[in-house]
PDB file of C-alpha atoms in Angstrom:
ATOM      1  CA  UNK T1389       0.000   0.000   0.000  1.00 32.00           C
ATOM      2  CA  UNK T1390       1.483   3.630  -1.321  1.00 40.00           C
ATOM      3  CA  UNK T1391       1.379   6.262   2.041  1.00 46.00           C
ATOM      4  CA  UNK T1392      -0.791   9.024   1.178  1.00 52.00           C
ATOM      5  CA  UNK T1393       0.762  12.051  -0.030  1.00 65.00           C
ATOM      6  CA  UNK T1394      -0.405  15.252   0.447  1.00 88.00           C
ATOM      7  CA  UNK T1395      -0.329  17.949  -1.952  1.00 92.00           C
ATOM      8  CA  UNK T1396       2.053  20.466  -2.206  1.00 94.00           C
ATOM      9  CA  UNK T1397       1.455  23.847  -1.740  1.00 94.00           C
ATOM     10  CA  UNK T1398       2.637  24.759  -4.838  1.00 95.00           C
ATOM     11  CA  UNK T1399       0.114  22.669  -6.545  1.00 96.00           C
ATOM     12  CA  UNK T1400      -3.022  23.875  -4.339  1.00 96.00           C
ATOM     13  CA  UNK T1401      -1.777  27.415  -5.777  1.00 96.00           C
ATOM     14  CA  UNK T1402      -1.661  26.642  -9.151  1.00 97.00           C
ATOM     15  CA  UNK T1403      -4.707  24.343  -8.937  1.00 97.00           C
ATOM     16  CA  UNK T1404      -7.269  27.236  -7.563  1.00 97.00           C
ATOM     17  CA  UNK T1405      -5.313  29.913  -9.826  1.00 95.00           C
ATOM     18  CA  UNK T1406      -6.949  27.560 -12.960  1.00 96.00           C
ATOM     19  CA  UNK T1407     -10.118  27.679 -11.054  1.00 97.00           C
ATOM     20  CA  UNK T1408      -9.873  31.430 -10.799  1.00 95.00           C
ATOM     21  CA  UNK T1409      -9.045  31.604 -14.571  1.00 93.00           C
ATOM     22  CA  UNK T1410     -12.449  29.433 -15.296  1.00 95.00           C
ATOM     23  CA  UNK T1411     -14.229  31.993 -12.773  1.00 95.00           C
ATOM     24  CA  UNK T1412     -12.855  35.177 -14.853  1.00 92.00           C
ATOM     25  CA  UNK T1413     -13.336  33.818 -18.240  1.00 90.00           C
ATOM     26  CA  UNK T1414     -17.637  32.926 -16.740  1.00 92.00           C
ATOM     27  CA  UNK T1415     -17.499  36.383 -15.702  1.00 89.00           C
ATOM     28  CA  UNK T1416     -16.548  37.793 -18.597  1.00 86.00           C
ATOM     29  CA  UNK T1417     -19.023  35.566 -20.414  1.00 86.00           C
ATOM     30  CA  UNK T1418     -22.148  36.899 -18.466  1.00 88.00           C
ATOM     31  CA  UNK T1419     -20.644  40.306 -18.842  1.00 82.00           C
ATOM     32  CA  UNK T1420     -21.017  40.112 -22.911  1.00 80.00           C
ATOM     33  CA  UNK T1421     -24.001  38.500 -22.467  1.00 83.00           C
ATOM     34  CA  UNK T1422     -25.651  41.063 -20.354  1.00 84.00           C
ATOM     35  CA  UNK T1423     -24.608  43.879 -22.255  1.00 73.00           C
ATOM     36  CA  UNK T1424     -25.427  43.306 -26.044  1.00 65.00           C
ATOM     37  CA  UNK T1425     -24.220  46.599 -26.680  1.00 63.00           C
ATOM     38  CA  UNK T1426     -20.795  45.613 -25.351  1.00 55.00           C
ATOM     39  CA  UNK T1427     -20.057  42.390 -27.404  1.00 50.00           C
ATOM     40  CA  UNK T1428     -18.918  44.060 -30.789  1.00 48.00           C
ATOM     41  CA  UNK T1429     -16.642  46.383 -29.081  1.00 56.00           C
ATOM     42  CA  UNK T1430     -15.829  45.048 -25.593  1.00 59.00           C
ATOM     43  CA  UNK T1431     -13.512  47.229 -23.486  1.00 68.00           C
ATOM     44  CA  UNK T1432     -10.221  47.501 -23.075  1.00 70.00           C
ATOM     45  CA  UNK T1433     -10.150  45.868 -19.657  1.00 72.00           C
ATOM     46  CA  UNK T1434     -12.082  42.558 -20.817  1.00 74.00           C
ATOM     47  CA  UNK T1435      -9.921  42.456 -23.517  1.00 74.00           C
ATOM     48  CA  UNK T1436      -6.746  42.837 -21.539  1.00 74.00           C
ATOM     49  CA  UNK T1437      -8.436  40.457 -19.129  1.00 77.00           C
ATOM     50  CA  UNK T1438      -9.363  37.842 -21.178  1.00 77.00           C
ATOM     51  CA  UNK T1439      -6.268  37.814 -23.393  1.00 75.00           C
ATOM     52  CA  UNK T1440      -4.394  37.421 -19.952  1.00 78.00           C
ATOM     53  CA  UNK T1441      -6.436  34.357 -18.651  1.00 81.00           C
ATOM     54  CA  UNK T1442      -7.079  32.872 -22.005  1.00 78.00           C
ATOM     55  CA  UNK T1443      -4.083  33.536 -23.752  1.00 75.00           C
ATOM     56  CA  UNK T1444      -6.311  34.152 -26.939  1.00 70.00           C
ATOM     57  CA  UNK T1445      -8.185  37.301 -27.948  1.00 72.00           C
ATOM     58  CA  UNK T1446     -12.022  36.964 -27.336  1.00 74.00           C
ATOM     59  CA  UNK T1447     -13.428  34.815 -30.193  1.00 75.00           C
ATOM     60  CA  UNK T1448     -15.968  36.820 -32.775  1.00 76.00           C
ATOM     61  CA  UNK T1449     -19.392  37.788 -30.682  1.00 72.00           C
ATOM     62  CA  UNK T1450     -21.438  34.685 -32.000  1.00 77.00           C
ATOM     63  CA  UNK T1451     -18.858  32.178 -30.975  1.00 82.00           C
ATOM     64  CA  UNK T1452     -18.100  33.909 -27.723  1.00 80.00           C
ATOM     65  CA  UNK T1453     -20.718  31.617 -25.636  1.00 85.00           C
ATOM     66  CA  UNK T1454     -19.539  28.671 -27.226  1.00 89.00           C
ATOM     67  CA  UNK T1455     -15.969  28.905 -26.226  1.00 88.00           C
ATOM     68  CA  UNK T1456     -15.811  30.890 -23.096  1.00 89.00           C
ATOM     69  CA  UNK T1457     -17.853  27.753 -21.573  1.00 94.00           C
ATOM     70  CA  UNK T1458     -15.163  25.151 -23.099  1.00 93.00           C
ATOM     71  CA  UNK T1459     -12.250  26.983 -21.870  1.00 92.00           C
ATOM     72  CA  UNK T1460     -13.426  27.388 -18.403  1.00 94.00           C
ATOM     73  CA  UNK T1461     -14.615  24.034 -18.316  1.00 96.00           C
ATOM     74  CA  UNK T1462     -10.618  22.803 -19.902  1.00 95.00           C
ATOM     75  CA  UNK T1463      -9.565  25.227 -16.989  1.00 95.00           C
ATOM     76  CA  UNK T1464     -11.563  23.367 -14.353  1.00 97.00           C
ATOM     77  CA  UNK T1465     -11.010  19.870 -15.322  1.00 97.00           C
ATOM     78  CA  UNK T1466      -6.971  21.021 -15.398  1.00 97.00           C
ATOM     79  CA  UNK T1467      -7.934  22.289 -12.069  1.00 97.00           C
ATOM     80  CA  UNK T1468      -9.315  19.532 -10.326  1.00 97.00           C
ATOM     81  CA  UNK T1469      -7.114  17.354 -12.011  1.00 97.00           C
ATOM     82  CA  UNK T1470      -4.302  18.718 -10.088  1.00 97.00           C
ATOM     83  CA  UNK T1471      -6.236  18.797  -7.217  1.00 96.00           C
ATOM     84  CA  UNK T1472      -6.464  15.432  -7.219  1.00 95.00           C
ATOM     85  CA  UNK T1473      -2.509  14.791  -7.929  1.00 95.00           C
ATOM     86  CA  UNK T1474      -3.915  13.456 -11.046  1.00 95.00           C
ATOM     87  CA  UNK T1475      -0.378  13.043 -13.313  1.00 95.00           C
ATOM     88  CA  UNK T1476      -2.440  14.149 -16.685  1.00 96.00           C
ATOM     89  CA  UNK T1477      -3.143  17.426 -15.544  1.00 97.00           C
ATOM     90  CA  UNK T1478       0.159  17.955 -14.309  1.00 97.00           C
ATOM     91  CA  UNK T1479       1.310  16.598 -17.495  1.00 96.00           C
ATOM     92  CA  UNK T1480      -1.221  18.334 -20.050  1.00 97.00           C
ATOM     93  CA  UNK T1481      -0.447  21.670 -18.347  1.00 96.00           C
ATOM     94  CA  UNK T1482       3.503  21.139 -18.273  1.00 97.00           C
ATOM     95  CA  UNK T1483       2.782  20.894 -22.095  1.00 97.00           C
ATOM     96  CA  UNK T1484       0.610  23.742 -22.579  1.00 94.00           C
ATOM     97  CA  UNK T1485       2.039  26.095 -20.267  1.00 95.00           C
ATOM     98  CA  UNK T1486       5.161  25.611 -21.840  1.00 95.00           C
ATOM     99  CA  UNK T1487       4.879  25.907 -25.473  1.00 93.00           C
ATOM    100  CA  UNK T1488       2.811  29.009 -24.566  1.00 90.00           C
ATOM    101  CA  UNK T1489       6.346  30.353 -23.433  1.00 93.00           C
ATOM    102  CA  UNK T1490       8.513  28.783 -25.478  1.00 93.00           C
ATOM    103  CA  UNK T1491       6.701  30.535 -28.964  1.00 88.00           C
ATOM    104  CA  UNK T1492       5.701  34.170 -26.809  1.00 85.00           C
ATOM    105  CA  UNK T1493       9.768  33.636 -27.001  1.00 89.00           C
ATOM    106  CA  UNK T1494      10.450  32.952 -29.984  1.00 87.00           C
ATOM    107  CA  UNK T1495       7.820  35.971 -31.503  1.00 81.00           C
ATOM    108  CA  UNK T1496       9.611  38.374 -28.912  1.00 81.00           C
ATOM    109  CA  UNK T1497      13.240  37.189 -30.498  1.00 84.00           C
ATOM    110  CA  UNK T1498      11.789  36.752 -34.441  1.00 81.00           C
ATOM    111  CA  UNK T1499      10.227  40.162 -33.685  1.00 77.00           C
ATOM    112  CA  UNK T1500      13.648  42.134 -32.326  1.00 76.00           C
ATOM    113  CA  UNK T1501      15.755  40.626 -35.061  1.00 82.00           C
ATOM    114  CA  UNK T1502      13.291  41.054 -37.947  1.00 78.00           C
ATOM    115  CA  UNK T1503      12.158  44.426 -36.111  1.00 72.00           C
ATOM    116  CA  UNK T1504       8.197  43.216 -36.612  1.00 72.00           C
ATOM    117  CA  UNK T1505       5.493  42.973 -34.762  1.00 67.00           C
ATOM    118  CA  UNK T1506       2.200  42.099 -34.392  1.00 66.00           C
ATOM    119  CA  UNK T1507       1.579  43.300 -31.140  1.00 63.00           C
ATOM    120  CA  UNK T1508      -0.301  46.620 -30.162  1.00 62.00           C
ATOM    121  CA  UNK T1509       2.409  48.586 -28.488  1.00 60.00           C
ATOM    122  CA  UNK T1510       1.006  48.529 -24.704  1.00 70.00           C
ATOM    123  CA  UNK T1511      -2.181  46.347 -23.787  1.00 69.00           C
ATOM    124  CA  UNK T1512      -1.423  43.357 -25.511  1.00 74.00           C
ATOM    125  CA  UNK T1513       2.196  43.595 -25.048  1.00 76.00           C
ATOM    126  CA  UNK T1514       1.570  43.568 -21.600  1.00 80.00           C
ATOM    127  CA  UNK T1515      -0.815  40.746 -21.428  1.00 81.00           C
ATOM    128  CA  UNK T1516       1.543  38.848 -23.179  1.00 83.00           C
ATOM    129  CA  UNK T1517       4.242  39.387 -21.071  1.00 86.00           C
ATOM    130  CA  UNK T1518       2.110  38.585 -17.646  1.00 89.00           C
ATOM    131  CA  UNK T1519       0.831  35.470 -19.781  1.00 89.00           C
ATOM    132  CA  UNK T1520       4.552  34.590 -20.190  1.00 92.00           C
ATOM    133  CA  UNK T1521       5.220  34.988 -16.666  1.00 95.00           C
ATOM    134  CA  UNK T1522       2.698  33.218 -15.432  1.00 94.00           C
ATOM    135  CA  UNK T1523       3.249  30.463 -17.802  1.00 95.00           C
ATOM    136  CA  UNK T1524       6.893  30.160 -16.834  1.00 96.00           C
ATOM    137  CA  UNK T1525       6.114  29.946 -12.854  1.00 96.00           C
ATOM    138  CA  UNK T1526       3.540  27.453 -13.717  1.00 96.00           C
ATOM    139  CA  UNK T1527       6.218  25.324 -15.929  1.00 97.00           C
ATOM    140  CA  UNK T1528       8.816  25.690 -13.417  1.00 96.00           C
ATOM    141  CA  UNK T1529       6.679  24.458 -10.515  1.00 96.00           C
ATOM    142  CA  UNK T1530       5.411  21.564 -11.903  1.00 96.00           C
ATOM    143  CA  UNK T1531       8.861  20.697 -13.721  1.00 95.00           C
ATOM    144  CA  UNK T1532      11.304  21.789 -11.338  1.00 94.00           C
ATOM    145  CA  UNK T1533      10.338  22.664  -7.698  1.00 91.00           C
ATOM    146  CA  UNK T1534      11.800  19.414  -5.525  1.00 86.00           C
ATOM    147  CA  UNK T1535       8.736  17.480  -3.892  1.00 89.00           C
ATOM    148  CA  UNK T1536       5.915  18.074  -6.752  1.00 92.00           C
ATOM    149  CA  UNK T1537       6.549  15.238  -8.863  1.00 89.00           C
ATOM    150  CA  UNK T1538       6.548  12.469  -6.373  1.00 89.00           C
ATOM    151  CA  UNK T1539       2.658  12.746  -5.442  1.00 91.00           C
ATOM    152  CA  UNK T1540       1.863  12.665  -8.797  1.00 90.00           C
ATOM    153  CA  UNK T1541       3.783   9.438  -9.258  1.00 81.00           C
ATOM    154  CA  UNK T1542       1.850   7.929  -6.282  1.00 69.00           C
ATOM    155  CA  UNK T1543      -1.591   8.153  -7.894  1.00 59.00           C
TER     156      UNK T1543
END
């Protein structure tokens, strides 16, 4: 019989910040919704919002309550996934989290060499680089940080 493990702190924070991200993108969802006049041209702080927990832009207005719903719901399986020291999650997010960084660096370095860019010059710039960030601690917990593997490996 495997001794129970209990789950690191790291991975309690990581787990309710991809609940919060689920919570935020719902939000924003009955936000749009409840303001028709707002879904064409939503403001700079959903946008900026969104892009951040997402990583995407918001999707055109009539797909909007199609794939707010399956990205929250992604974010809450991931969530309880790693609640539950299930190894997927941990696994599926090590993935995503860090090809998210590994191409936001390789745009940043195409983009200085080539002097390019597809970026706005402040908002999105800035949710890209907190996405990044985010992305990296995320990667470098669940990769790296001594004691967050074994639990997984126990399950």
């Amino acid at each position: 019989m495997i001794p129970h493990q209990e789950r690191p702190p790291a991975v309690t924070a990581i787990a309710v910040y991809e609940w919060s991200r689920a919570a935020i993108l719902l939000l924003v969802l009955i936000y749009l919704l409840m303001a028709p006049d707002q879904r064409l041209a939503p403001t700079t702080r959903v946008k900026f919002l969104t892009y951040v927990v997402a990583g995407h832009n918001l999707p055109p207005a009539p797909l909007v309550p199609i794939i707010l719903p399956v990205l929250a719901l992604y974010l809450v399986a991931i969530g309880a996934g790693l609640w539950m020291l299930k190894n997927w999650a941990r696994n599926l997010l090590i993935v995503t989290s860090g090809l998210t960084v590994v191409l936001w660096i390789r745009y940043f370095a195409l983009s200085a060499i080539l002097h390019y860019g597809i970026l706005q010059p402040h908002l999105q710039r800035d949710a890209v680089l907190i996405l990044v960030l985010l992305d990296s601690l995320v990667f470098c917990q669940l990769t790296f940080s001594p004691g967050v593997r074994e639990p997984f490996r126990q399950r």
